[in-house]
Amino acid sequence: ADSHCEPHFTALFLQHLPVTYSREVLLQTLNAEGFACAFDFVYVPVDLITMSCSGTAFINFRTHDDAVRAVQHFSGFTRWLHSESTEICRASWSNFCQGLKAHIERYRNSPVMHEKVANICKPMIFNLGVPVPFPAPTKRLRVPRQRGKTSQRGRGGKAEEVGEEEC
């Protein structure tokens, strides 16, 4: 886990999730691991052609303390639900967005929120564990490009989201 964080940080970037994971299975994992009601935003980027997980997720926690607990808990995590994956999770502070408001503003006008994109591919927001509607876009949404959205960038092959869905 990254040791450097600011006291207001609440958002994590998880890497090395099983490619079979979906947003729903990640939510089940978060709840099973003691984080029910602790998060208010979850996004698992999905390849819109293959519908497979990119192996990454963005999660915003309601409090900094919950986020610290999560980054510690999921660093090195291997107890994947519904998967025999041997992937070892890497949890770090998100470099893209911090806070629920920033995530909403980033994604509400993103092509991933277009009506042609399946709901299972979209980010979700929560209020005490209950899904709530994502705020409406403030501009016309473009249809997402139909090509893979992930690549290997950065040192050590760090997977980062690229393209229009990058936060």
Coordinates of C-alpha atoms in Angstrom, one line a residue:
A1 CA 0.0 0.0 0.0
D2 CA 1.1 3.5 -0.6
S3 CA 2.1 5.0 2.7
H4 CA 1.7 8.6 1.6
C5 CA -1.7 10.0 1.8
E6 CA -3.4 13.3 2.7
P7 CA -5.8 13.4 5.6
H8 CA -8.7 14.0 3.3
F9 CA -8.0 11.1 1.0
T10 CA -10.9 8.7 0.7
A11 CA -10.6 7.1 -2.7
L12 CA -8.7 3.9 -3.5
F13 CA -7.4 2.4 -6.7
L14 CA -7.4 -1.5 -6.6
Q15 CA -5.4 -3.4 -9.1
H16 CA -5.0 -7.1 -9.9
L17 CA -8.7 -8.0 -9.4
P18 CA -9.6 -11.3 -11.1
V19 CA -10.7 -10.6 -14.7
T20 CA -13.9 -12.6 -13.9
Y21 CA -14.9 -10.1 -11.3
S22 CA -17.8 -7.8 -11.9
R23 CA -19.0 -4.7 -10.0
E24 CA -21.6 -7.0 -8.2
V25 CA -18.9 -9.5 -7.0
L26 CA -16.7 -6.6 -5.8
L27 CA -19.6 -5.2 -3.9
Q28 CA -20.2 -8.7 -2.3
T29 CA -16.5 -8.8 -1.5
L30 CA -16.5 -5.4 0.1
N31 CA -19.5 -6.3 2.2
A32 CA -18.2 -9.8 3.2
E33 CA -14.8 -8.2 4.3
G34 CA -16.5 -5.8 6.7
F35 CA -16.9 -2.7 4.5
A36 CA -20.7 -2.7 4.2
C37 CA -22.0 0.9 4.3
A38 CA -18.4 2.3 4.4
F39 CA -18.2 3.2 0.7
D40 CA -20.2 5.7 -1.4
F41 CA -18.8 5.1 -4.9
V42 CA -17.7 2.0 -6.8
Y43 CA -16.5 1.7 -10.4
V44 CA -15.1 -1.4 -12.0
P45 CA -14.0 -0.6 -15.5
V46 CA -15.1 -3.2 -18.0
D47 CA -14.0 -3.8 -21.6
L48 CA -17.2 -2.9 -23.4
I49 CA -16.5 -5.5 -26.1
T50 CA -15.6 -8.6 -24.1
M51 CA -17.4 -7.5 -20.9
S52 CA -14.5 -8.6 -18.9
C53 CA -13.1 -6.7 -15.9
S54 CA -10.0 -4.6 -16.5
G55 CA -8.6 -6.0 -13.2
T56 CA -9.0 -2.6 -11.6
A57 CA -11.5 -0.7 -9.5
F58 CA -12.1 2.7 -8.0
I59 CA -13.7 2.9 -4.6
N60 CA -14.5 6.0 -2.6
F61 CA -15.0 5.6 1.1
R62 CA -17.2 7.7 3.3
T63 CA -14.4 8.5 5.7
H64 CA -10.6 8.7 5.6
D65 CA -10.5 6.2 8.5
D66 CA -12.5 3.6 6.5
A67 CA -10.3 4.3 3.4
V68 CA -7.1 3.7 5.5
R69 CA -8.6 0.5 6.9
A70 CA -9.5 -0.6 3.3
V71 CA -6.1 0.2 1.8
Q72 CA -4.4 -1.9 4.6
H73 CA -7.0 -4.7 4.2
F74 CA -6.9 -5.1 0.5
S75 CA -3.1 -4.7 0.0
G76 CA -2.0 -8.3 -0.6
F77 CA -5.6 -9.5 -0.6
T78 CA -6.3 -12.9 -2.2
R79 CA -9.6 -14.2 -0.8
W80 CA -11.6 -13.5 -4.0
L81 CA -15.2 -14.6 -3.9
H82 CA -16.5 -16.9 -6.7
S83 CA -13.0 -17.1 -8.2
E84 CA -10.0 -19.4 -8.0
S85 CA -7.8 -16.6 -9.1
T86 CA -4.3 -16.3 -7.5
E87 CA -4.1 -12.6 -8.2
I88 CA -2.7 -10.5 -5.3
C89 CA -4.5 -7.2 -4.9
R90 CA -2.6 -4.0 -4.9
A91 CA -4.5 -1.2 -3.1
S92 CA -3.3 2.4 -3.4
W93 CA -4.6 5.9 -3.1
S94 CA -6.3 7.0 -6.3
N95 CA -4.3 9.5 -8.3
F96 CA -7.4 10.3 -10.4
C97 CA -10.1 11.6 -8.1
Q98 CA -10.6 12.0 -4.4
G99 CA -14.0 12.3 -2.8
L100 CA -17.5 11.5 -3.8
K101 CA -18.2 14.9 -5.4
A102 CA -15.1 14.6 -7.6
H103 CA -16.1 11.1 -8.8
I104 CA -19.6 12.2 -9.6
E105 CA -18.3 15.2 -11.5
R106 CA -15.8 13.1 -13.4
Y107 CA -18.2 10.3 -14.4
R108 CA -21.6 12.0 -14.9
N109 CA -20.6 13.3 -18.3
S110 CA -18.4 10.3 -19.2
P111 CA -19.3 8.2 -22.3
V112 CA -19.5 5.2 -19.9
M113 CA -22.8 6.7 -18.6
H114 CA -24.3 6.7 -22.1
E115 CA -27.7 4.9 -22.3
K116 CA -26.2 2.4 -24.7
V117 CA -23.8 1.2 -22.1
A118 CA -25.1 -1.6 -19.9
N119 CA -25.8 -0.6 -16.3
I120 CA -23.4 -3.3 -15.0
C121 CA -20.6 -1.4 -16.7
K122 CA -21.4 1.9 -15.0
P123 CA -20.1 3.4 -11.7
M124 CA -22.5 3.4 -8.8
I125 CA -23.1 5.7 -5.8
F126 CA -24.5 4.6 -2.5
N127 CA -26.0 6.2 0.7
L128 CA -25.2 4.0 3.7
G129 CA -25.0 0.9 1.5
V130 CA -28.1 1.6 -0.6
P131 CA -27.7 2.4 -4.3
V132 CA -28.9 5.8 -5.3
P133 CA -29.4 7.2 -8.8
F134 CA -26.4 8.8 -10.4
P135 CA -26.9 12.5 -11.0
A136 CA -27.9 13.3 -14.5
P137 CA -25.3 14.5 -17.0
T138 CA -24.9 18.2 -17.5
K139 CA -24.2 17.8 -21.2
R140 CA -24.9 15.4 -24.1
L141 CA -23.1 12.1 -23.7
R142 CA -21.0 10.6 -26.5
V143 CA -21.3 7.0 -27.3
P144 CA -18.2 5.3 -26.0
R145 CA -15.5 4.1 -28.5
Q146 CA -15.8 0.3 -29.0
R147 CA -12.2 -0.7 -28.2
G148 CA -10.4 -1.9 -25.1
K149 CA -9.9 0.7 -22.5
T150 CA -6.9 -0.6 -20.6
S151 CA -3.2 -0.6 -21.2
Q152 CA 0.0 -1.1 -19.3
R153 CA 1.6 2.2 -18.5
G154 CA 4.1 3.5 -16.0
R155 CA 6.8 1.8 -14.2
G156 CA 6.4 -1.8 -13.1
G157 CA 3.6 -2.4 -15.6
K158 CA 1.1 -0.5 -13.4
A159 CA -2.3 -0.9 -15.0
E160 CA -4.1 2.4 -15.3
E161 CA -7.3 3.2 -17.0
V162 CA -6.9 5.2 -20.2
G163 CA -9.1 6.8 -22.8
E164 CA -12.4 8.6 -22.1
E165 CA -13.1 6.7 -18.9
E166 CA -9.9 7.9 -17.2
C167 CA -10.7 10.0 -14.2

